[in-house]
XYZ file of C-alpha atoms in Angstrom:
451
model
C 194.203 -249.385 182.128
C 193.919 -245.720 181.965
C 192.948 -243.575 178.854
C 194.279 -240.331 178.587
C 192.518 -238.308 176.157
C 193.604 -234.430 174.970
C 191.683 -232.539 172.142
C 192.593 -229.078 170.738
C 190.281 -226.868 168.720
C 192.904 -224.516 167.014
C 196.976 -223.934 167.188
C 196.738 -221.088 169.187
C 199.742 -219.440 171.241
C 197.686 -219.012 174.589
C 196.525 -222.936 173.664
C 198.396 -225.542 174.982
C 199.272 -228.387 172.222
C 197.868 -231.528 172.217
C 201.896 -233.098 172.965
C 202.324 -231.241 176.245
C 198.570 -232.536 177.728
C 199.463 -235.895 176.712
C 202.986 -235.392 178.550
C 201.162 -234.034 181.552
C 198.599 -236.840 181.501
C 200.880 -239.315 181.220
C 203.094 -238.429 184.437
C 199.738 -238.726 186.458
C 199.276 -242.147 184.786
C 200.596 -245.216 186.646
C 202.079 -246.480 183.716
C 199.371 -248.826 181.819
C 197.903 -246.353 179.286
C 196.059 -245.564 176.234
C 196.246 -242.513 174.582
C 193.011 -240.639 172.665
C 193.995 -237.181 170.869
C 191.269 -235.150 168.170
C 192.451 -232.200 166.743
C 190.331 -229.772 165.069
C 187.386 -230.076 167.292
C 185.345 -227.755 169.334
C 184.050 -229.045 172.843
C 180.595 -228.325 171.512
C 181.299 -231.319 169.499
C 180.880 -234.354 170.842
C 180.249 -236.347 167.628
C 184.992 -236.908 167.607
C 186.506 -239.755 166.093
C 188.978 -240.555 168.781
C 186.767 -239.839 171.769
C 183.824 -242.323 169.984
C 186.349 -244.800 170.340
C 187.455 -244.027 173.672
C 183.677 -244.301 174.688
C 183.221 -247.914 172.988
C 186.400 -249.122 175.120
C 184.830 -248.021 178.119
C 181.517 -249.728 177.409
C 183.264 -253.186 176.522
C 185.293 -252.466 179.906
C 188.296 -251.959 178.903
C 189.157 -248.452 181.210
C 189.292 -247.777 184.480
C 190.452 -244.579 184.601
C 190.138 -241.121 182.360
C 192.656 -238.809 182.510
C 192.705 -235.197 180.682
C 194.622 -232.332 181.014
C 191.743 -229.958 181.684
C 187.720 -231.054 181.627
C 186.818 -228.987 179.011
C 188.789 -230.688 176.989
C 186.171 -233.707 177.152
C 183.210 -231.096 176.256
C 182.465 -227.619 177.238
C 178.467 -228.376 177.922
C 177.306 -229.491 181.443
C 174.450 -231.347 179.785
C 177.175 -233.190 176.733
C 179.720 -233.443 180.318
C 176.749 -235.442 182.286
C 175.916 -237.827 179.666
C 179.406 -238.565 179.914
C 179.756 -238.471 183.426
C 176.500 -240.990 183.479
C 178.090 -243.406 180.973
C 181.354 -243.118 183.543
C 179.356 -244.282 186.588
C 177.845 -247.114 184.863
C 180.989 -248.832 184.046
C 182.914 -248.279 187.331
C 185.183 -245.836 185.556
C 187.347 -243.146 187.488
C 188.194 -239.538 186.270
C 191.157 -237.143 186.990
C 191.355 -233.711 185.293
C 195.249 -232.788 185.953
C 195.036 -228.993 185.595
C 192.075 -228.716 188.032
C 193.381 -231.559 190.012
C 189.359 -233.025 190.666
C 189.701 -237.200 191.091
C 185.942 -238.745 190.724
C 186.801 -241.576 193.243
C 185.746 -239.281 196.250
C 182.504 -237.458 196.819
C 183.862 -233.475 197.345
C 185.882 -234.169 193.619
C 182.653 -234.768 191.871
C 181.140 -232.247 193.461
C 183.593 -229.783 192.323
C 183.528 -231.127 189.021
C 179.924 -230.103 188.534
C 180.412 -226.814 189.512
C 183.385 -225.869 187.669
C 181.524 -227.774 184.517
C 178.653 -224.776 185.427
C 181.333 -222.333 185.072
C 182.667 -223.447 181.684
C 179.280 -223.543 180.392
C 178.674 -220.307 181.738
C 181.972 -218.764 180.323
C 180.922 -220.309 177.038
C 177.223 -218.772 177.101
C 178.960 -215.499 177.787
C 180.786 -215.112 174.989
C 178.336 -216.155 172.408
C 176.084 -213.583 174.108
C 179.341 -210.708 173.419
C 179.324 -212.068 170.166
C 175.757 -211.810 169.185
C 175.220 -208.595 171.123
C 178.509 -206.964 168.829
C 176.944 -208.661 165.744
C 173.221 -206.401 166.119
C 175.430 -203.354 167.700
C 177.145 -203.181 164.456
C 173.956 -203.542 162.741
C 172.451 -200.650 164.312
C 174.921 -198.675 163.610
C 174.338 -199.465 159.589
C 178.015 -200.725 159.036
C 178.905 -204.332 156.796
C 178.408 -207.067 159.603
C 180.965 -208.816 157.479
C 180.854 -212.135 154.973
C 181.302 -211.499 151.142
C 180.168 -208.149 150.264
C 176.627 -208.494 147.791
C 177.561 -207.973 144.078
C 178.178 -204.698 143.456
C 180.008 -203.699 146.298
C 183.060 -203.734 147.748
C 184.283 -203.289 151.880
C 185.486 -199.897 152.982
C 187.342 -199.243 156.227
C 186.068 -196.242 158.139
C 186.274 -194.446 161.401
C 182.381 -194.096 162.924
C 182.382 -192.063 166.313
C 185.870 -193.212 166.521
C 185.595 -196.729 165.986
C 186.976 -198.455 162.831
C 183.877 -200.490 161.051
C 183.486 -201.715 157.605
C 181.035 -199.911 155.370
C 180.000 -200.934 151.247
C 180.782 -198.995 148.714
C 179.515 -199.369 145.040
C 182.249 -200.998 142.637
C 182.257 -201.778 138.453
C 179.195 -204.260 139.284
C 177.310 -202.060 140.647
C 175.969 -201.717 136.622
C 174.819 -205.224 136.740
C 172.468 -205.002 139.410
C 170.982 -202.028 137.577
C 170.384 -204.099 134.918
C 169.105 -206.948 136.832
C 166.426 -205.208 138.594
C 165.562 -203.702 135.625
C 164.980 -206.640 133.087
C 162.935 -207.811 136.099
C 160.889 -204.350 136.761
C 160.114 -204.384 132.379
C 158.594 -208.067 133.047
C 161.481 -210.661 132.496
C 161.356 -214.098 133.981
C 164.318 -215.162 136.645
C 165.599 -217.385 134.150
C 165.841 -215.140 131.010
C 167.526 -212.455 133.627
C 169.653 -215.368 134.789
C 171.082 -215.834 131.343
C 171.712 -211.869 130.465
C 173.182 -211.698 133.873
C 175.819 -214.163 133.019
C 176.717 -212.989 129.772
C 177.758 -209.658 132.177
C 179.569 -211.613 134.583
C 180.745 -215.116 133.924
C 182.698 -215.163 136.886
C 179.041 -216.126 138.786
C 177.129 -219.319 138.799
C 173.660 -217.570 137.920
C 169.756 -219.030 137.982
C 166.563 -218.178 138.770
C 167.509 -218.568 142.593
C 170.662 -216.215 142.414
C 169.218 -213.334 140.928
C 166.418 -213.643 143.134
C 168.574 -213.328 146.094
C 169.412 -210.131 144.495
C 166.447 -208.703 143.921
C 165.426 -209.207 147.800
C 168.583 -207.891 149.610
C 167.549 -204.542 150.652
C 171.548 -203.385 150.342
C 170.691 -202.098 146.704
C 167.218 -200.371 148.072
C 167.065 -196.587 148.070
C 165.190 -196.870 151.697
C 161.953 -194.134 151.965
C 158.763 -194.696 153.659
C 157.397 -197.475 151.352
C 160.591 -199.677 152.267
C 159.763 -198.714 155.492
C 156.221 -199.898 155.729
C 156.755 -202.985 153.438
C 159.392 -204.279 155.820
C 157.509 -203.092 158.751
C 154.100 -204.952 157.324
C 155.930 -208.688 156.756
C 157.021 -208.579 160.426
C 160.793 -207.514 160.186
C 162.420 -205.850 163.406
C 163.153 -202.196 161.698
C 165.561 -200.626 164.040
C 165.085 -197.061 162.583
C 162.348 -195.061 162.882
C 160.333 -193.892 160.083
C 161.947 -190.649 159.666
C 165.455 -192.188 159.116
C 163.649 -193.260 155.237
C 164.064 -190.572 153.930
C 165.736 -192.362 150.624
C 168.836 -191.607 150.991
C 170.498 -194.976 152.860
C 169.738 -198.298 151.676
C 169.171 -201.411 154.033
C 170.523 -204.371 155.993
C 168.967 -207.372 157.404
C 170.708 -209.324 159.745
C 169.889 -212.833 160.727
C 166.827 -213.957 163.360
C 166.665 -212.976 166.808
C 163.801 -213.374 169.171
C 161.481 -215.030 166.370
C 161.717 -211.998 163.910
C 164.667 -210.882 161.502
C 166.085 -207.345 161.643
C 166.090 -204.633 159.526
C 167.982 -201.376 159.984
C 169.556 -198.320 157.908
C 172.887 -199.182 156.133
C 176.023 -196.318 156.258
C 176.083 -196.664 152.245
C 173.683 -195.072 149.700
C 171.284 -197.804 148.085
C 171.510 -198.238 144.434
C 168.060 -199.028 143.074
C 164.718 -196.624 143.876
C 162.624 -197.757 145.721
C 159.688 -198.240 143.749
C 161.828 -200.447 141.773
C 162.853 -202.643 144.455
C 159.625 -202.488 145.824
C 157.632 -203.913 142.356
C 160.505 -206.703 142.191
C 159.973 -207.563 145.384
C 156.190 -207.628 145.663
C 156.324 -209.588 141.913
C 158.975 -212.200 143.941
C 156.088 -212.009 146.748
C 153.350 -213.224 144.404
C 155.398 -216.086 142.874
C 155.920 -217.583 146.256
C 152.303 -217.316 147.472
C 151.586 -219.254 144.081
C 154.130 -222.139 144.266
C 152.536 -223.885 146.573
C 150.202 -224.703 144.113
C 152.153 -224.673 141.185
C 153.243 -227.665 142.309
C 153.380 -230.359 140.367
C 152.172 -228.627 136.787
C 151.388 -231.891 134.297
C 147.882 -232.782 136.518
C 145.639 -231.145 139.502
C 145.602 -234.690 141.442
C 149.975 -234.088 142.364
C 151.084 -234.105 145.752
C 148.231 -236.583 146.494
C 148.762 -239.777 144.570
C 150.958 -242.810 146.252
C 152.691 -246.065 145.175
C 150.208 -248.545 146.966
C 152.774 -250.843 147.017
C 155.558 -248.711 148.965
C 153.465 -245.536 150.274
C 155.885 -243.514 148.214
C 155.184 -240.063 146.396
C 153.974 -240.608 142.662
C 155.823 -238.160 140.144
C 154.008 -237.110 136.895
C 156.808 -236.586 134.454
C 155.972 -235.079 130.969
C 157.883 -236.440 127.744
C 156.827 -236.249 123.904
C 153.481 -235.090 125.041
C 152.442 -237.674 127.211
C 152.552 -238.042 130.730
C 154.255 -241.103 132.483
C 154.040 -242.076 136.340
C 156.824 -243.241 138.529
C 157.249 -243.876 142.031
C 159.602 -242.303 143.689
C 161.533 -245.352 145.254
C 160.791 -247.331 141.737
C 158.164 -249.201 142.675
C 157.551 -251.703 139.878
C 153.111 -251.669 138.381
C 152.457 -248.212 139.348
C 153.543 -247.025 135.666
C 150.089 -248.259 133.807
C 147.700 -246.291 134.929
C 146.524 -243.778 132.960
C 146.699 -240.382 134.562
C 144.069 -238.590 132.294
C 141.727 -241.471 132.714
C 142.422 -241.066 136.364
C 141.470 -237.410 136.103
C 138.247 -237.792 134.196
C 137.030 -240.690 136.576
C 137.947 -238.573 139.637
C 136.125 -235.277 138.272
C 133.193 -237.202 138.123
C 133.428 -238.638 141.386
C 134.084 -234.707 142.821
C 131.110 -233.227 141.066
C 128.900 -236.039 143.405
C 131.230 -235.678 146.515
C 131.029 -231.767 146.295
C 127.208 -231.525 145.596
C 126.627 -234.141 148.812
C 129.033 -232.432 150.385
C 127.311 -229.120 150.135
C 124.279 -230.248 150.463
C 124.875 -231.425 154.168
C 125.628 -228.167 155.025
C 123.154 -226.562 153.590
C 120.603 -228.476 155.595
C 122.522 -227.685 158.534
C 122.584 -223.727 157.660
C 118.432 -224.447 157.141
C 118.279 -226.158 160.376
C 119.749 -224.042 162.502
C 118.228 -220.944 160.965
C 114.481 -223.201 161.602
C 115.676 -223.999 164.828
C 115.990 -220.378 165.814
C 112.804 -219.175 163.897
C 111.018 -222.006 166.229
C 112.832 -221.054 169.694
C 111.872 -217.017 169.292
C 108.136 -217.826 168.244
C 108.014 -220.412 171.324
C 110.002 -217.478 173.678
C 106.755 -215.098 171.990
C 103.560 -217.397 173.271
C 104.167 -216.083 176.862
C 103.451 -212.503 175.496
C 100.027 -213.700 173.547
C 96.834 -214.896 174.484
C 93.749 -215.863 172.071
C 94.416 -215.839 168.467
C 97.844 -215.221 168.409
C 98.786 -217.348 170.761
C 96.951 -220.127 168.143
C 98.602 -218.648 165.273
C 101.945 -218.871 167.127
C 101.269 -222.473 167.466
C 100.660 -222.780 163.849
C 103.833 -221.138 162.838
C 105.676 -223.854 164.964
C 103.967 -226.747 163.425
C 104.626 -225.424 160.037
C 108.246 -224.845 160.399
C 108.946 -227.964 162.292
C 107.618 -230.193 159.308
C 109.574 -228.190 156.728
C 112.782 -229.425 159.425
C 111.620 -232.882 159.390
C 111.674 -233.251 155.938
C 114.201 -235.112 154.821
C 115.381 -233.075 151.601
C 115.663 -229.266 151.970
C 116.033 -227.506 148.454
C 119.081 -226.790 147.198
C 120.034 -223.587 145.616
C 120.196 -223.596 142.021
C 124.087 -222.640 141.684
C 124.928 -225.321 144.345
C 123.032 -227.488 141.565
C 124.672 -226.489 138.821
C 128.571 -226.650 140.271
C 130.989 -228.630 138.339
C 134.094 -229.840 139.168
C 135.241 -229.568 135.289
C 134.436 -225.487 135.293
C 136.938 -224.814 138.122
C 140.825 -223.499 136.909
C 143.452 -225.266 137.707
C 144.461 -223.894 140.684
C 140.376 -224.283 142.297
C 140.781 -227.961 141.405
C 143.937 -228.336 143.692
C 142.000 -226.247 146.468
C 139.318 -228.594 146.237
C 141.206 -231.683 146.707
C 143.068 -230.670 149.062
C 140.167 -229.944 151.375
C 138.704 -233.086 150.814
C 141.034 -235.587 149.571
C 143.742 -237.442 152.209
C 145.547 -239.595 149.198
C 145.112 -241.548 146.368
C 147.057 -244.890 145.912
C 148.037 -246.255 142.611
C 148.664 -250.112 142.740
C 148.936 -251.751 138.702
C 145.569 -250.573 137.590
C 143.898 -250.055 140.946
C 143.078 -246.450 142.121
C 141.882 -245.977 145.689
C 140.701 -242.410 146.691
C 140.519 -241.779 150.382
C 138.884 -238.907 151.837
C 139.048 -236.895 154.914
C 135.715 -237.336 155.765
């Protein structure tokens, strides 16, 4: 039986339909047939309902033969097309591509179906490349790379050196974003500028996450030479050089290229000065370098305790001032242990672990220092003779029993640390240095350590 499968990605005018392959297939068929159509799908798809079960058939044995009106219309990837092609030979099945008349029963037709596979992958390479290559052009030239314009603006058609492009220009909203940068700039959380910012415009889904999206997008920045070095200093490809900020255009970032993102000089005049965007900005910086140990805010010991029973993550949830554990795949027995018991044991086990801990490497730092004390007066005998040569040897002997002994003295703030003394945040540095996990099981706590 012979399968003839057609796919089209789009109703195009220079596209032929899906009907007319199927009629051309089918005149090349000899008459038992199947017929396997997906519309809708690009050939960088391979993950298509009718062609999945096109593929199963052939697997049970059910085809011989695969016809199509062109081969791209099976994929438009050499590697997706060889997979295919592999899964083909396995299963003694034939193909025929009709418009480029290549049969797979004899050698110089699969031959020729590799290399015009090269071409359509090379054809499809090349125009992603003109894409992407249009996409930064207009970027450097500071026009709207297109999408929905940022609140506050609105698309403008222009000629630039002749050529039509699409620059922003400020609109009624632009008032908002004023106001948004500045309840942040006087101090206000995200949230509490969340909820002003939708009493301006309803017509918005706004939290903490949308007006911080605002506040970095460098479309609203008057752009001088602090933009210019901020951007600059976190790694961002500035296409303008530094005399180009001279705050009068704002910004544009475009997506990444070559590991880095790109910045570059918009056509349209920023909205907020720059040492307004800039304090946002640095203020949005700070949060970020925080949250990674804000983490989990009702106890220090978050982000390392585990169901002992699944392996799962252990949540600490607050309600009616108490805390309450739960495993995150609901576990049943992890829920009566008592965190703050858990927290007082543990500090108590962290004051010893530290103070060992230190103490080890201390000694070493003693040791080694010894060891090189040792190793210059032994490299200074060959220069002596007589008494100092004797009093060399003493030296030695001295500092090789203070090495031998087997407790060194501690310094008197490594004997004094306590875990209890350290904030918050120190606590969750601490563990996280030495502590792997810590498994809750009923009433059994197990700490591990990486060491």
């Amino acid at each position: 039986m012979d399968a003839i499968y057609a796919r089209q990605s789009v109703d195009k005018k220079d596209s032929i339909s899906i009907e007319a392959q199927i009629e051309k297939c089918v005149f090349e068929s000899a008459g038992d047939y199947i017929i396997f159509s997906d519309k809708g799908f690009s050939g960088k798809n391979m993950n298509r309902p009718s062609f999945k079960k096109m593929m199963s058939l052939i697997k049970k044995g059910g085809i011989n033969r695969i016809i199509v009106y062109r081969i791209d219309r099976i994929s438009r990837s050499i590697a997706d097309f060889s997979g295919f092609w592999q899964i083909l030979e396995k299963n003694g099945v034939d193909f025929l591509s009709v418009n480029e008349r290549f049969d797979t029963s004899t050698p110089i037709g699969r031959a020729m179906l590799y290399i015009v596979m090269s071409f359509a992958q090379l054809e499809r390479e090349t125009i992603a490349e003109r894409v992407r290559d249009n996409y930064y052009a207009r970027l450097k030239r500071g026009v709207w790379t297109g999408g929905t314009p940022p609140l506050g603006f609105s698309p403008k058609h222009v000629l630039i050196n002749g050529k039509r492009a699409s620059v922003l220009e400020a609109n009624d909203d632009a008032e908002i974003v004023k106001k948004i940068f500045s309840c942040y700039y006087n101090g206000e959380s995200l949230g509490g500028v969340a909820k002003k910012a939708a009493l301006m415009c309803d017509s918005r889904y706004w939290d903490g996450s949308a007006v911080s999206r605002i506040l970095k997008n460098p479309v609203y920045a008057i752009c001088d030479a602090d933009v210019y070095n901020y951007y600059s200093e976190k790694g961002y490809m500035v296409e303008n050089g530094i005399e180009g900020f001279n705050g009068e255009k704002a910004g544009i970032i475009a997506g990444r290229g070559g590991g880095k993102d790109y910045f570059s000089l918009a056509s349209h005049k920023g909205l907020i000065e720059s040492k307004v965007f800039l304090y946002c900005n640095r203020r949005l910086d700070l949060n970020m370098s925080k949250s990674a140990f804000s983490y989990g805010k009702y106890s220090f010991l978050s982000g390392k305790l585990k169901c002992g029973v699944c392996g799962k993550n252990i949540k600490i949830i607050m309600s009616k001032r108490k805390k309450y554990l739960f495993c995150s795949k609901g576990c049943e027995g992890t829920h009566c242990a008592d965190i703050n018991g858990i927290e007082h044991d543990f500090s108590r086990e962290m004051n010893d672990v530290c103070l060992r801990y230190l103490n080890i490497h201390l000694k070493k730092e003693i040791n080694n220092e010894l060891e090189l004390k040792i190793k210059k007066l032994i490299k200074a005998i060959e220069d002596f003779d007589g008494i100092c040569k004797d009093y060399i040897n003493e030296r030695i002997e001295f500092l090789n029993s203070i090495k031998s002994q087997e407790n060194c003295e501690i310094d008197s703030n490594i004997e004094s640390f306590d875990f209890n003394n350290l904030s918050f945040y120190e606590k969750k540095i601490f563990i996280g240095v030495f502590i792997e996990k810590i498994t809750i099981e009923k009433d059994i706590v197990t700490v591990y350590y990486k060491f």
